[in-house]
Coordinates of C-alpha atoms and ligand atoms in Angstrom, one line a residue:
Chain S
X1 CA 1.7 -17.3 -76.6
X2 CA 1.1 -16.7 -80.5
X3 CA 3.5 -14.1 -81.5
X4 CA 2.3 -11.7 -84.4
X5 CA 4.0 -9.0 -85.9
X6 CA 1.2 -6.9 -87.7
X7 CA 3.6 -3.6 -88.1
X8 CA 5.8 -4.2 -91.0
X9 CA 4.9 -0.3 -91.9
X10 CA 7.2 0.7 -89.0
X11 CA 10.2 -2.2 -90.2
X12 CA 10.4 -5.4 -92.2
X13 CA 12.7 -7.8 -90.9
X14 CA 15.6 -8.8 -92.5
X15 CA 15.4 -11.4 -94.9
X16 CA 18.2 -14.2 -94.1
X17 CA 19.7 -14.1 -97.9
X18 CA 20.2 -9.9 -96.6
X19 CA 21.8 -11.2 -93.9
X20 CA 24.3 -13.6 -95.4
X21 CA 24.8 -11.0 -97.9
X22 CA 25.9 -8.3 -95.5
X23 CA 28.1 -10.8 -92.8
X24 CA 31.4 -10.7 -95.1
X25 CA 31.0 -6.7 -94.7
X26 CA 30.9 -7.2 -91.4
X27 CA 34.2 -9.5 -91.1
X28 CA 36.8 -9.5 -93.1
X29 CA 35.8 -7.4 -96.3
X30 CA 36.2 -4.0 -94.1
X31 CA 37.8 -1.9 -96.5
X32 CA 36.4 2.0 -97.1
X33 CA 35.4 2.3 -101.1
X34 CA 37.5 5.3 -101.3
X35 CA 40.8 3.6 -100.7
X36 CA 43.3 2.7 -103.6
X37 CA 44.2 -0.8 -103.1
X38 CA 42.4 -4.6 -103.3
X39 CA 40.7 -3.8 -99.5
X40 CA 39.3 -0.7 -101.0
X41 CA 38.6 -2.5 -104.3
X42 CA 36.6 -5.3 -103.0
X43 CA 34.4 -2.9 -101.1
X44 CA 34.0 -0.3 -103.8
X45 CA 33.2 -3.3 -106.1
X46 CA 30.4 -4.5 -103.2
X47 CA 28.8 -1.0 -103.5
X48 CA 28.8 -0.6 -106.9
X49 CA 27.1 -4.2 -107.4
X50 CA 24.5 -2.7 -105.2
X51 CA 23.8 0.2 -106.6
X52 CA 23.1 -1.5 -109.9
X53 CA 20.6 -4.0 -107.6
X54 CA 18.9 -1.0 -106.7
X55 CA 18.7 0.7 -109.8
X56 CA 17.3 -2.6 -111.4
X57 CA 14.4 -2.6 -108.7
X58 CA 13.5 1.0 -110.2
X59 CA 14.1 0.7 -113.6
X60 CA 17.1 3.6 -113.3
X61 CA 20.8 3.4 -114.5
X62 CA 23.2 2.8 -111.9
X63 CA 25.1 6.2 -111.7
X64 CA 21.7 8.0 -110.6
X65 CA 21.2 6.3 -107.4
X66 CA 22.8 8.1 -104.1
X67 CA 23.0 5.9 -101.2
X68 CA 21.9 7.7 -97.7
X69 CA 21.5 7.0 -94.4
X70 CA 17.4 6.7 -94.7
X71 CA 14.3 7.1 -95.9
X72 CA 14.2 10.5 -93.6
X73 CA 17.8 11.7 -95.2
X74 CA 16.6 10.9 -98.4
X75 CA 13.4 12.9 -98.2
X76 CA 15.3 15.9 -96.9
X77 CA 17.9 15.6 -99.7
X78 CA 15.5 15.4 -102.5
X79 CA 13.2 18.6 -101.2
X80 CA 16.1 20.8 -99.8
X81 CA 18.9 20.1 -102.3
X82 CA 16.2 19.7 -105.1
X83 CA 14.6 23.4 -104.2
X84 CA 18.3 24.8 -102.8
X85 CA 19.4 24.0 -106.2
X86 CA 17.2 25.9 -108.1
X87 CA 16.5 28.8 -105.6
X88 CA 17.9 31.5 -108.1
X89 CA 15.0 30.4 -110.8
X90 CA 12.2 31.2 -107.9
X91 CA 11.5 29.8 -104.6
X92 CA 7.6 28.2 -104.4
X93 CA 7.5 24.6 -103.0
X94 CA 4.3 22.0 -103.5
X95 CA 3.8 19.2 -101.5
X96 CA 1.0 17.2 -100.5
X97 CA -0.5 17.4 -97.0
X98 CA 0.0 14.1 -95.9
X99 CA 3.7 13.9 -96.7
X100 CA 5.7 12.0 -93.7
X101 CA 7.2 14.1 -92.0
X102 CA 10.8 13.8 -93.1
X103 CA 9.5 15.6 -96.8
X104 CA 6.5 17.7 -94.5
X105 CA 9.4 19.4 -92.3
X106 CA 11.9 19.4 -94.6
X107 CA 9.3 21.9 -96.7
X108 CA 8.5 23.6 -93.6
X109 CA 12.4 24.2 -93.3
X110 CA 12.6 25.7 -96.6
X111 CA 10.0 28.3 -96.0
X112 CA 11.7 29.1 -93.2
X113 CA 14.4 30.1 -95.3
X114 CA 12.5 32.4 -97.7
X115 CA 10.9 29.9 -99.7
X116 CA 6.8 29.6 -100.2
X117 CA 5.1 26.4 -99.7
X118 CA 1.7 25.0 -100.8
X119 CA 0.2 22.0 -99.1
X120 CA -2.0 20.2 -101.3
X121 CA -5.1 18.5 -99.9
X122 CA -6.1 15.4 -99.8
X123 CA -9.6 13.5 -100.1
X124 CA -11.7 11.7 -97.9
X125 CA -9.5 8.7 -98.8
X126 CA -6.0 10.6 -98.7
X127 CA -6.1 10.9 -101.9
X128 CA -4.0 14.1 -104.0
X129 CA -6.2 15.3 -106.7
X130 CA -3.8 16.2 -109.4
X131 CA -6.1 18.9 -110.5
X132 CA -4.9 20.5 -106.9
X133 CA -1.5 20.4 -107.8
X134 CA -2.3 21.7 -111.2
X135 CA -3.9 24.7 -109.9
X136 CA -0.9 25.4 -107.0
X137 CA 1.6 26.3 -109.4
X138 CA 3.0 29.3 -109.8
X139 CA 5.4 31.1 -112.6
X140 CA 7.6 30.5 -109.5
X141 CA 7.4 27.0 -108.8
X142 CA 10.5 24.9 -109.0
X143 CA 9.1 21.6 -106.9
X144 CA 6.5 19.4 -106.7
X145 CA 7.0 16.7 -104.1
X146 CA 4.1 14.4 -103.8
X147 CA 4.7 11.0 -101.8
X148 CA 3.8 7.4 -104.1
X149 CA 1.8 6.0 -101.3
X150 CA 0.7 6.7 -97.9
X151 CA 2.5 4.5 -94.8
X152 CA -0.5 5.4 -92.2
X153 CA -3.2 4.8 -94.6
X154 CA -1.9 2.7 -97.4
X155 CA -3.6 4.9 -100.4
X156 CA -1.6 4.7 -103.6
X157 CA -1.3 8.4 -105.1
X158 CA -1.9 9.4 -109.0
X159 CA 1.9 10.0 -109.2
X160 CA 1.7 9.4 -113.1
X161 CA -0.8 12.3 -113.7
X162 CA 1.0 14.6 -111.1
X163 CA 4.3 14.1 -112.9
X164 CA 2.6 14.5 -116.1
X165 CA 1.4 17.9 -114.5
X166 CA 5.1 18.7 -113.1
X167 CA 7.0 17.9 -116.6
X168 CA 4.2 20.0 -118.8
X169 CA 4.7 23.2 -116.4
X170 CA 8.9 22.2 -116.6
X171 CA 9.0 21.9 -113.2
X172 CA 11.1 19.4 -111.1
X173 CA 8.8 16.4 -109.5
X174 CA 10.3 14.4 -106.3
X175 CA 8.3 10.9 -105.0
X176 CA 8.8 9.6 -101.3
X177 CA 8.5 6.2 -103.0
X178 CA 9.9 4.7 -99.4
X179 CA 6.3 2.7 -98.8
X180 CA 6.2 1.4 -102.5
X181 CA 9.4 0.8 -103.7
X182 CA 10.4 -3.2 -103.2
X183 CA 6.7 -3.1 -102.3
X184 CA 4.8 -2.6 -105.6
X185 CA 6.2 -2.4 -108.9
X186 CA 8.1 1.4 -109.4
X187 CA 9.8 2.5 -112.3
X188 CA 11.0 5.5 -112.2
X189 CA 10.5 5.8 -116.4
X190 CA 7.2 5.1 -116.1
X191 CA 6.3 7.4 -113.5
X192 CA 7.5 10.1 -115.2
X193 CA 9.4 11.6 -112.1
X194 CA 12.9 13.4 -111.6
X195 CA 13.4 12.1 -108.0
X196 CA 12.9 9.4 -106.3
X197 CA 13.2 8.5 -102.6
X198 CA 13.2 4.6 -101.4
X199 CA 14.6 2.9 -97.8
X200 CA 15.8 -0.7 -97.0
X201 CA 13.8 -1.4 -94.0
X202 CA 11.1 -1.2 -96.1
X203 CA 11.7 -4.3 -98.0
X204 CA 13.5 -6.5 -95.8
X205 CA 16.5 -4.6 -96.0
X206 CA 18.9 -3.3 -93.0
X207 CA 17.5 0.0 -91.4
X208 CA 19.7 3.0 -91.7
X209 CA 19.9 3.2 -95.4
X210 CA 17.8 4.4 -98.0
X211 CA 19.0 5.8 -101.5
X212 CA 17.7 8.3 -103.4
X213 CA 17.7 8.6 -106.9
X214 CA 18.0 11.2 -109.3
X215 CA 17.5 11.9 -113.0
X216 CA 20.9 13.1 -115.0
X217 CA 20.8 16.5 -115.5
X218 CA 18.5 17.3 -112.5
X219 CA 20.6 19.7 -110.0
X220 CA 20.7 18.9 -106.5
X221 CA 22.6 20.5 -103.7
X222 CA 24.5 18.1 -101.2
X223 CA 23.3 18.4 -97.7
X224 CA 26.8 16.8 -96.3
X225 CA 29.9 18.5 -97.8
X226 CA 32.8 16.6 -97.5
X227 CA 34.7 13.7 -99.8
X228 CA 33.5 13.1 -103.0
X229 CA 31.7 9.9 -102.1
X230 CA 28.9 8.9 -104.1
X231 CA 29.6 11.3 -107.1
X232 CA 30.2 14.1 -104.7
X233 CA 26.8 14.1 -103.6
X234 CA 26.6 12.7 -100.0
X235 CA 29.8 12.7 -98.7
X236 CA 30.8 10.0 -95.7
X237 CA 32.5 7.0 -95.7
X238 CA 30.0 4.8 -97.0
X239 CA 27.9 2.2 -94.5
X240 CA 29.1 -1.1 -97.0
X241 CA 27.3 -3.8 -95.2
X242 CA 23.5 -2.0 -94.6
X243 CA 24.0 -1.0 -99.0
X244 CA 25.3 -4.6 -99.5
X245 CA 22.0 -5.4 -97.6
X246 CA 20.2 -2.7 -99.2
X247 CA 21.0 -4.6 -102.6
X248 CA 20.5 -7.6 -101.9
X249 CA 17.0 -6.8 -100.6
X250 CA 16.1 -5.1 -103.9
X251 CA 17.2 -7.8 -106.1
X252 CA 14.9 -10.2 -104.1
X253 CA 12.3 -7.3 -104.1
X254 CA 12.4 -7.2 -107.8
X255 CA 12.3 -11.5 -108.2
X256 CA 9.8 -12.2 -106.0
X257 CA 7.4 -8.9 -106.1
X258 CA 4.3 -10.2 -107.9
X259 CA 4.5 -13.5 -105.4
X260 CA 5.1 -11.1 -102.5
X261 CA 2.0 -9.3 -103.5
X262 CA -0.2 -12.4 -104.0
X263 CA 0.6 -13.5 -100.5
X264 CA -0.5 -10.3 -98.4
X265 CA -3.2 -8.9 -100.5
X266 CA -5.5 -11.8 -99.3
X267 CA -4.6 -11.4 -96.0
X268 CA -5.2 -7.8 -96.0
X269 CA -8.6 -7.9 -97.7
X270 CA -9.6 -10.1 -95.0
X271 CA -8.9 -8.1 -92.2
X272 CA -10.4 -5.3 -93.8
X273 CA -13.7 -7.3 -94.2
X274 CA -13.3 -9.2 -90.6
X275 CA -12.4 -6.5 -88.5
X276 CA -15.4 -4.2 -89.1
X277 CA -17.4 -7.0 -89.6
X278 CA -16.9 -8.4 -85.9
X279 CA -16.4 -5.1 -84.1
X280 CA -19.4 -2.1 -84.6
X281 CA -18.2 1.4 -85.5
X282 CA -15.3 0.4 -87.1
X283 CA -14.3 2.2 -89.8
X284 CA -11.5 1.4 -92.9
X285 CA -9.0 4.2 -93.5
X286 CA -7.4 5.0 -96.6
X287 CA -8.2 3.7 -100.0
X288 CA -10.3 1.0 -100.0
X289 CA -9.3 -1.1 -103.5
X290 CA -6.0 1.4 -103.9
X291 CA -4.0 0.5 -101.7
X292 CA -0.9 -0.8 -100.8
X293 CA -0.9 -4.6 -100.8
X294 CA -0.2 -5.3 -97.5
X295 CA -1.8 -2.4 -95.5
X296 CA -4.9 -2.2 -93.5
X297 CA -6.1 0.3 -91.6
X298 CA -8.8 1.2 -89.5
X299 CA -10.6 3.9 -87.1
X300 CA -12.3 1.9 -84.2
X301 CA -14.5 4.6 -82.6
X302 CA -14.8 5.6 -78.7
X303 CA -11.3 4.7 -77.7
X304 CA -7.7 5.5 -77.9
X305 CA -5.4 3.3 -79.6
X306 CA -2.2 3.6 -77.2
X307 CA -4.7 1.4 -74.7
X308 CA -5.4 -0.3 -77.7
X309 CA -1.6 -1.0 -79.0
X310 CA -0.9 -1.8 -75.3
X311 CA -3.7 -5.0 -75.0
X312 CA -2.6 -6.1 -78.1
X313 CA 0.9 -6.6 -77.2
X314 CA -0.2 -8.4 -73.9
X315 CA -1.8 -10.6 -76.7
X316 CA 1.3 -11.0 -78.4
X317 CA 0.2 -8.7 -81.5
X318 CA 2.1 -5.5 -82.7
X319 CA 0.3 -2.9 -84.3
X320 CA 0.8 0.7 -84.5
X321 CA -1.3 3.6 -83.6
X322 CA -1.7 7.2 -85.4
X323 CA -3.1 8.4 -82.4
X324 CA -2.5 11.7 -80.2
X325 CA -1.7 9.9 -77.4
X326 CA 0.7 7.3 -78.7
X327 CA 2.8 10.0 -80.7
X328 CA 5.6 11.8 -78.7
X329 CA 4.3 15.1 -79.6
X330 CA 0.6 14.7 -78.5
X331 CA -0.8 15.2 -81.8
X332 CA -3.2 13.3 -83.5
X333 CA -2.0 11.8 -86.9
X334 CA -1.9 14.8 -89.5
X335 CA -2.2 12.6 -92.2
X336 CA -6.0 10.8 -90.9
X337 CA -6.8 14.7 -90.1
X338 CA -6.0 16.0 -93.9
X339 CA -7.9 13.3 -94.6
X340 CA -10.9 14.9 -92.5
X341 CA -11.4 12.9 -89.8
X342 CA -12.0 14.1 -86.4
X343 CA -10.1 14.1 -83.7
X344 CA -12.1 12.1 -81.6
X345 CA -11.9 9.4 -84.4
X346 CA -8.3 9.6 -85.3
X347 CA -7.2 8.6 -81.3
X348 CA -8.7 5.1 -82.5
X349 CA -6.8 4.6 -85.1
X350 CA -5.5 1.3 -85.6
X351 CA -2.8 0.5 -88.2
X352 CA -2.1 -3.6 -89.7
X353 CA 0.7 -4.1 -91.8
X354 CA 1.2 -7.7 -93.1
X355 CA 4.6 -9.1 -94.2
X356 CA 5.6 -12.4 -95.4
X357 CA 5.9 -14.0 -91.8
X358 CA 2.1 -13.3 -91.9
X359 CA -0.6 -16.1 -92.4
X360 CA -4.2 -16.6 -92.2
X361 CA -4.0 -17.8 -88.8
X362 CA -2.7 -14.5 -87.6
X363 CA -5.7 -12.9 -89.1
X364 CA -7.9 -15.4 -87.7
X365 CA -6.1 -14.5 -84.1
X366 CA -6.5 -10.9 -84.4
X367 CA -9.9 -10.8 -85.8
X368 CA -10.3 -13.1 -82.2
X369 CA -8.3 -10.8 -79.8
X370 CA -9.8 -7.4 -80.8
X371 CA -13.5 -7.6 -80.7
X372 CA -13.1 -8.4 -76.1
X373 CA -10.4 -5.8 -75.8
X374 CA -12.4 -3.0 -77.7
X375 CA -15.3 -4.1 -75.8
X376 CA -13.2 -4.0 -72.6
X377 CA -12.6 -0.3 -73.1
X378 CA -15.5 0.9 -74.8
X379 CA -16.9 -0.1 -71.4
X380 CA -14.9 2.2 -69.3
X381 CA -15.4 5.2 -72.4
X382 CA -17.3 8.0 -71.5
X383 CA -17.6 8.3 -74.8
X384 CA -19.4 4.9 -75.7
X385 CA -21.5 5.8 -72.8
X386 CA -23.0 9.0 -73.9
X387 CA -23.6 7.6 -77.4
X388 CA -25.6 4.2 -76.1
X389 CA -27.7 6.9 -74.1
X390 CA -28.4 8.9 -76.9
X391 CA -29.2 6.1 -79.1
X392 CA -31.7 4.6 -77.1
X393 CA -33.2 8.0 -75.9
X394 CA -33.2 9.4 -79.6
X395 CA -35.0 7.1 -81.1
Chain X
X1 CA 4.7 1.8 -75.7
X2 CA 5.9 4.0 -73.2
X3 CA 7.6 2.4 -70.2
X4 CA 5.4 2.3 -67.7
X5 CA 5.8 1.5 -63.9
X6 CA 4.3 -1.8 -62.5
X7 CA 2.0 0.2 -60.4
X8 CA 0.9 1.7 -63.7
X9 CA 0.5 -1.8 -65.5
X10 CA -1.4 -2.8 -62.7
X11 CA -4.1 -0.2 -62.9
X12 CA -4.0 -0.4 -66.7
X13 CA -5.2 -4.2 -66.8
X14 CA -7.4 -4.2 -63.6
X15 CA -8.7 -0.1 -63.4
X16 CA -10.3 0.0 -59.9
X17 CA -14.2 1.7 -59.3
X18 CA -14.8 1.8 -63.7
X19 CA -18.3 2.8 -64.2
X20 CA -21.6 5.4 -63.7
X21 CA -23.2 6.0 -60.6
X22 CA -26.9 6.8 -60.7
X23 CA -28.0 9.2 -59.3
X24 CA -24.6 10.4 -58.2
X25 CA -24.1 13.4 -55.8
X26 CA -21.7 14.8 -58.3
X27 CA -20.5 14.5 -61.5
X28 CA -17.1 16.0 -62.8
X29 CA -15.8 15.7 -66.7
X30 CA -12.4 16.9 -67.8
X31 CA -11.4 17.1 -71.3
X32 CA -7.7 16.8 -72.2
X33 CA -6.9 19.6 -74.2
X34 CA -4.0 18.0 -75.4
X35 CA -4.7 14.8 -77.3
X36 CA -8.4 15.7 -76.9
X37 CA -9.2 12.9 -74.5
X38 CA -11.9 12.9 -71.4
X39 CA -12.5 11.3 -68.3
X40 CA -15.8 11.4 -66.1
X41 CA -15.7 11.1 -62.2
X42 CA -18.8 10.4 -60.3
X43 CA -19.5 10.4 -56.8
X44 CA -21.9 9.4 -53.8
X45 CA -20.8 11.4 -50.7
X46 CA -21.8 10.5 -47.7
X47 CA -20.9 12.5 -44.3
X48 CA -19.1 15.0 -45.9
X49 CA -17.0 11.8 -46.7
X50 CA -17.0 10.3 -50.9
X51 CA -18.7 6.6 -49.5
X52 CA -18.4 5.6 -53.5
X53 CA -16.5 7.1 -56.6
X54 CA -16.9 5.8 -60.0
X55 CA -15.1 6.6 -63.4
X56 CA -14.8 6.5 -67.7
X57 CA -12.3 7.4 -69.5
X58 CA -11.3 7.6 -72.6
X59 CA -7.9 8.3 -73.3
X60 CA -4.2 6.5 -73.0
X61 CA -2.7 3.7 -70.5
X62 CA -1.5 6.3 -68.5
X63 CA -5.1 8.4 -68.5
X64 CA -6.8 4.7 -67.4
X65 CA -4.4 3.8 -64.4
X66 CA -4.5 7.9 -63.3
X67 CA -8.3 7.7 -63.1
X68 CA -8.1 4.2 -61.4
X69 CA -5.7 5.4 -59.0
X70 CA -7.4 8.6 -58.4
X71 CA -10.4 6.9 -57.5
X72 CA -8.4 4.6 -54.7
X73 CA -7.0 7.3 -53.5
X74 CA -10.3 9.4 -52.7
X75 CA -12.3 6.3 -51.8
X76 CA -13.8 6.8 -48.0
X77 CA -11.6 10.3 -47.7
X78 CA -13.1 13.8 -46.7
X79 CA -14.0 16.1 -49.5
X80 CA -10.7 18.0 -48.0
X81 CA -8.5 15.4 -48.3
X82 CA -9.7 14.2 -51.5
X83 CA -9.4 17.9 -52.4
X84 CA -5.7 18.3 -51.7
X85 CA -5.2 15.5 -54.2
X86 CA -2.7 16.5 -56.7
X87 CA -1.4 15.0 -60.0
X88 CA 1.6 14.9 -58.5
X89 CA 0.8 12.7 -55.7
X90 CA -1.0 10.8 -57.5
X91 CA 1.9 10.3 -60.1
X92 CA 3.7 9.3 -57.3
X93 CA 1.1 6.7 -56.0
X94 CA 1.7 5.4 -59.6
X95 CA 5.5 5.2 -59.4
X96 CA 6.1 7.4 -62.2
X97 CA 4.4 8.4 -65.4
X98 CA 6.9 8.9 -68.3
X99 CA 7.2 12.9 -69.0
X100 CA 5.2 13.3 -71.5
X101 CA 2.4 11.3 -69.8
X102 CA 2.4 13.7 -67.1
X103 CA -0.3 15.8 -67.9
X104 CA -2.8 12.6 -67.8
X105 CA -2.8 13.0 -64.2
X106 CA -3.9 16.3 -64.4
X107 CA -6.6 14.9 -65.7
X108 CA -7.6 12.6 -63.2
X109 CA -7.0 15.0 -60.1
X110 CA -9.3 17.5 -62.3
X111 CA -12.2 15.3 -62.6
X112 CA -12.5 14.2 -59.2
X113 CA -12.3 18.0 -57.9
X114 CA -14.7 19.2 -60.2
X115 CA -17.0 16.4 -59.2
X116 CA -16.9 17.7 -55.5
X117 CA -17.3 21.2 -56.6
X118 CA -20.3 19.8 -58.2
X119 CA -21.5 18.5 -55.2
X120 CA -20.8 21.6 -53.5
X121 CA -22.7 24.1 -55.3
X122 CA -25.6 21.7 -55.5
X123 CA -25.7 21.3 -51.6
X124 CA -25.5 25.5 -51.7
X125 CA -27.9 25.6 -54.5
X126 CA -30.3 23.2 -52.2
X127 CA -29.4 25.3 -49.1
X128 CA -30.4 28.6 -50.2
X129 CA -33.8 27.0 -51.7
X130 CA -34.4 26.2 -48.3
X131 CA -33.7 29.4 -46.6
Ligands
LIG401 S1 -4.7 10.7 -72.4 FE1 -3.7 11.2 -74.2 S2 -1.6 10.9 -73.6 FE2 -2.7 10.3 -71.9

């Protein structure tokens, strides 16, 4: 059976140059950065080269990047040590409302220690209007946290204006940059911001580390006290062969990034012209020119996408869902309901994420295996039911 | 994807009795309040015995195989027996539904009982017009 992975949102695999990068870390060169002699040398030396590889792929200077554990710990560094730092100069919080949940919760946590928090809406395309953000500030504002682009629906935010906006009120701007850094060109000079956050899983890195960056002079509180690893700001002994990966990833990122970007926008643009095409009530989510390059995504109305996800698979296709059903907690995706969509509509939601393993043929594949598994349910939907009914005895 | 039992599977990829019967004796719907998903039971009865069920859903794996099984379950039964079906015996039937799957058979044992009560006030509804 064809095998196709469509879900490169969820985790890129590893690139085989990451992996030859990170097997020496995982042999023989064992030593902990911290240590004083050539063990601890060699693997201080390995970290070091990759925090320059990452600062490179943001246009940043070395000494700014933190490594962490994630995307998630990096999100919930930035907004809890970003606003913990400042909590003496006042204690409002802006984010927008279809943060992931690692910056969304990691607001929610704040206000749950005394600070106030503004969620900033976003269009019908999930897009921030940075006229929003202007108008949530307050004499007491000391964050802004606004994500660079959206994982479940691909739309690349105005972070330039809304940093713009942050820097003219003197107030200290944070960008989840996790689905567009490696992905799409980010520089952090460019876009104006104090923070940044970005994960290696993201670009065919190793899961389980991200890095966050952070402007000199911008104060942030650790989260883990302990040595002074990493300038004293994230203590642990650090994970040497996932930020060896993490490097190596970044300095591909940054070599091949306009030829990674010409490979899956084509392939993305078709889907989002074939799918609605050859299914009815199918509807695109997100942005539909700004997005990210390899990211389609789509309602499909009358059914639920965990039946959906599950057909697929049988088909040998993985997709992902931002339905109630398939998420743990029962809730439909917050981010396709900010965006306005109704509940009904958001259990169809189907999510595409091309890589480089992707060709045409797997869009040819999936725009063949969909159409006779949505029909397949549709048929047993109540749903699709009382709308043919209505249709034909309406008009 | 959640892990889900053979029996579960099974029902998934061939759902048992989908579809609308016309002019049905009863019709029960259930919403899932929830994930905001809905199934639709309809019966023939027959004897004081449900001689065909039929069913939609929209919803989950789990909410397809419940209804499926449901429907097996109540096929040919008394409206008693089909009564006293529960979610839990018919998570059972199913070998399992992960935990948070659960309350997709609540669904399902819902719809059918609503679509007997349906039946039943109808026939009382058609008795008294009699009297
Ligand atoms: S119907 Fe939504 S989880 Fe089963």
């Amino acid at each position: 059976m064809r095998k196709v992975y469509l879900d490169n949102a969820a985790t890129t695999p590893l690139l085989p140059e990451v992996r030859e990068a990170m097997l020496p870390f995982l042999g023989e060169v064992f030593g902990n950065p911290s240590s004083l002699h050539d063990w601890g040398d060699t693997a201080r030396q390995a970290v070091d080269a990759a925090r320059e590889q990452v600062a490179v792929l943001i246009g940043a200077n070395a000494e700014e990047v933190i490594f962490t554990g994630s995307g998630t710990e990096s999100n919930n560094f930035a907004i809890k040590g970003l606003a913990l730092a400042q909590q003496s100069k006042g204690k409002h919080v802006v984010v927008s409302a279809i943060e992931h949940f690692s910056a969304l919760h990691s607001a929610r946590t704040l206000e749950k220690w005394g600070f106030e928090l503004t969620e900033v809406p976003v269009d019908k395309y999930g897009m921030v209007n940075p006229d929003d953000v202007r108008e949530s500030i307050r004499k007491d504002t000391v964050l802004i946290s606004v994500m660079h682009a959206n994982g479940e629906v691909g739309t690349i935010e105005p972070i330039k204006e809304i940093a713009r906006i942050a820097k003219e009120n003197k107030i200290v701007f944070h960008t989840d940059a996790i689905a567009t850094a490696g992905t799409i060109p980010v520089d952090v000079k460019e876009l104006g911001v104090d923070a940044l956050s970005l994960a290696g899983n993201q670009f065919y890195g190793p899961k389980g580390v991200g890095a966050l960056w952070v402007r000199r002079g911008v104060r942030i509180m650790p989260l883990l006290d302990g040595g002074v690893q990493e300038g004293g700001r994230r203590a642990g002994t650090e994970n040497v062969p996932a930020i060896v990966g993490l490097g190596k990833a970044a300095e591909l990122a940054k070599a091949s990034m306009s030829a990674r970007i010409k490979q899956l926008t084509p392939l993305r643009d078709r889907l989002l012209k074939e799918l609605p095409a050859s299914i009815e009530h199918v509807m695109v989510t997100g942005h539909p020119q700004n997005r990210l390059p390899g990211h389609a995504s789509f309602c499909v109305e009358f059914i639920e996408g965990e039946s959906m996800l599950m057909f697929l698979n049988m088909e040998g296709i993985a997709v992902s869902s931002g339905s109630a059903c398939t998420s743990r907690a029962l809730k439909a995706s917050h981010v396709l309901i900010a965006m306005g969509i109704s509940h009904e509509l958001a259990q169809g939601s189907l999510l595409c994420t091309f890589g480089l393993d992707n060709t045409d043929e797997d869009v040819d594949y999936m725009v063949k295996v969909l159409p006779p598994i949505v029909d397949r349910l549709r048929q047993m939907s109540p749903l699709y039911s009382k709308f043919i009914k209505a249709s034909k005895g309406g008009k | 994807m959640p892990v889900y039992s053979e029996k579960v599977m099974d029902h998934f990829m061939h759902p048992r009795n989908v579809g609308e019967i016309e002019n049905p004796d009863g019709i029960g719907e259930e919403g899932n309040p929830v994930c905001g998903d809905m199934m639709t039971f309809y019966i023939k009865v027959k004897d004081n015995r449900l001689e065909d069920i039929k069913f939609k859903t929209f919803g989950c794996g789990a909410a397809i195989a419940v209804s499926s099984m449901v429907s097996e379950m109540a096929m040919g039964k008394t409206l008693d027996e089909a009564m006293k079906i529960t979610p839990t015996s018919v998570a059972e039937e199913l070998q399992g539904l992960p935990k948070n799957k659960f309350h997709c058979s609540n669904l399902g044992a819902q719809a059918l009982h609503k679509a007997i009560e349906d039946y039943l006030s109808k026939q009382k509804a058609q008795g008294e017009k009699k009297e």
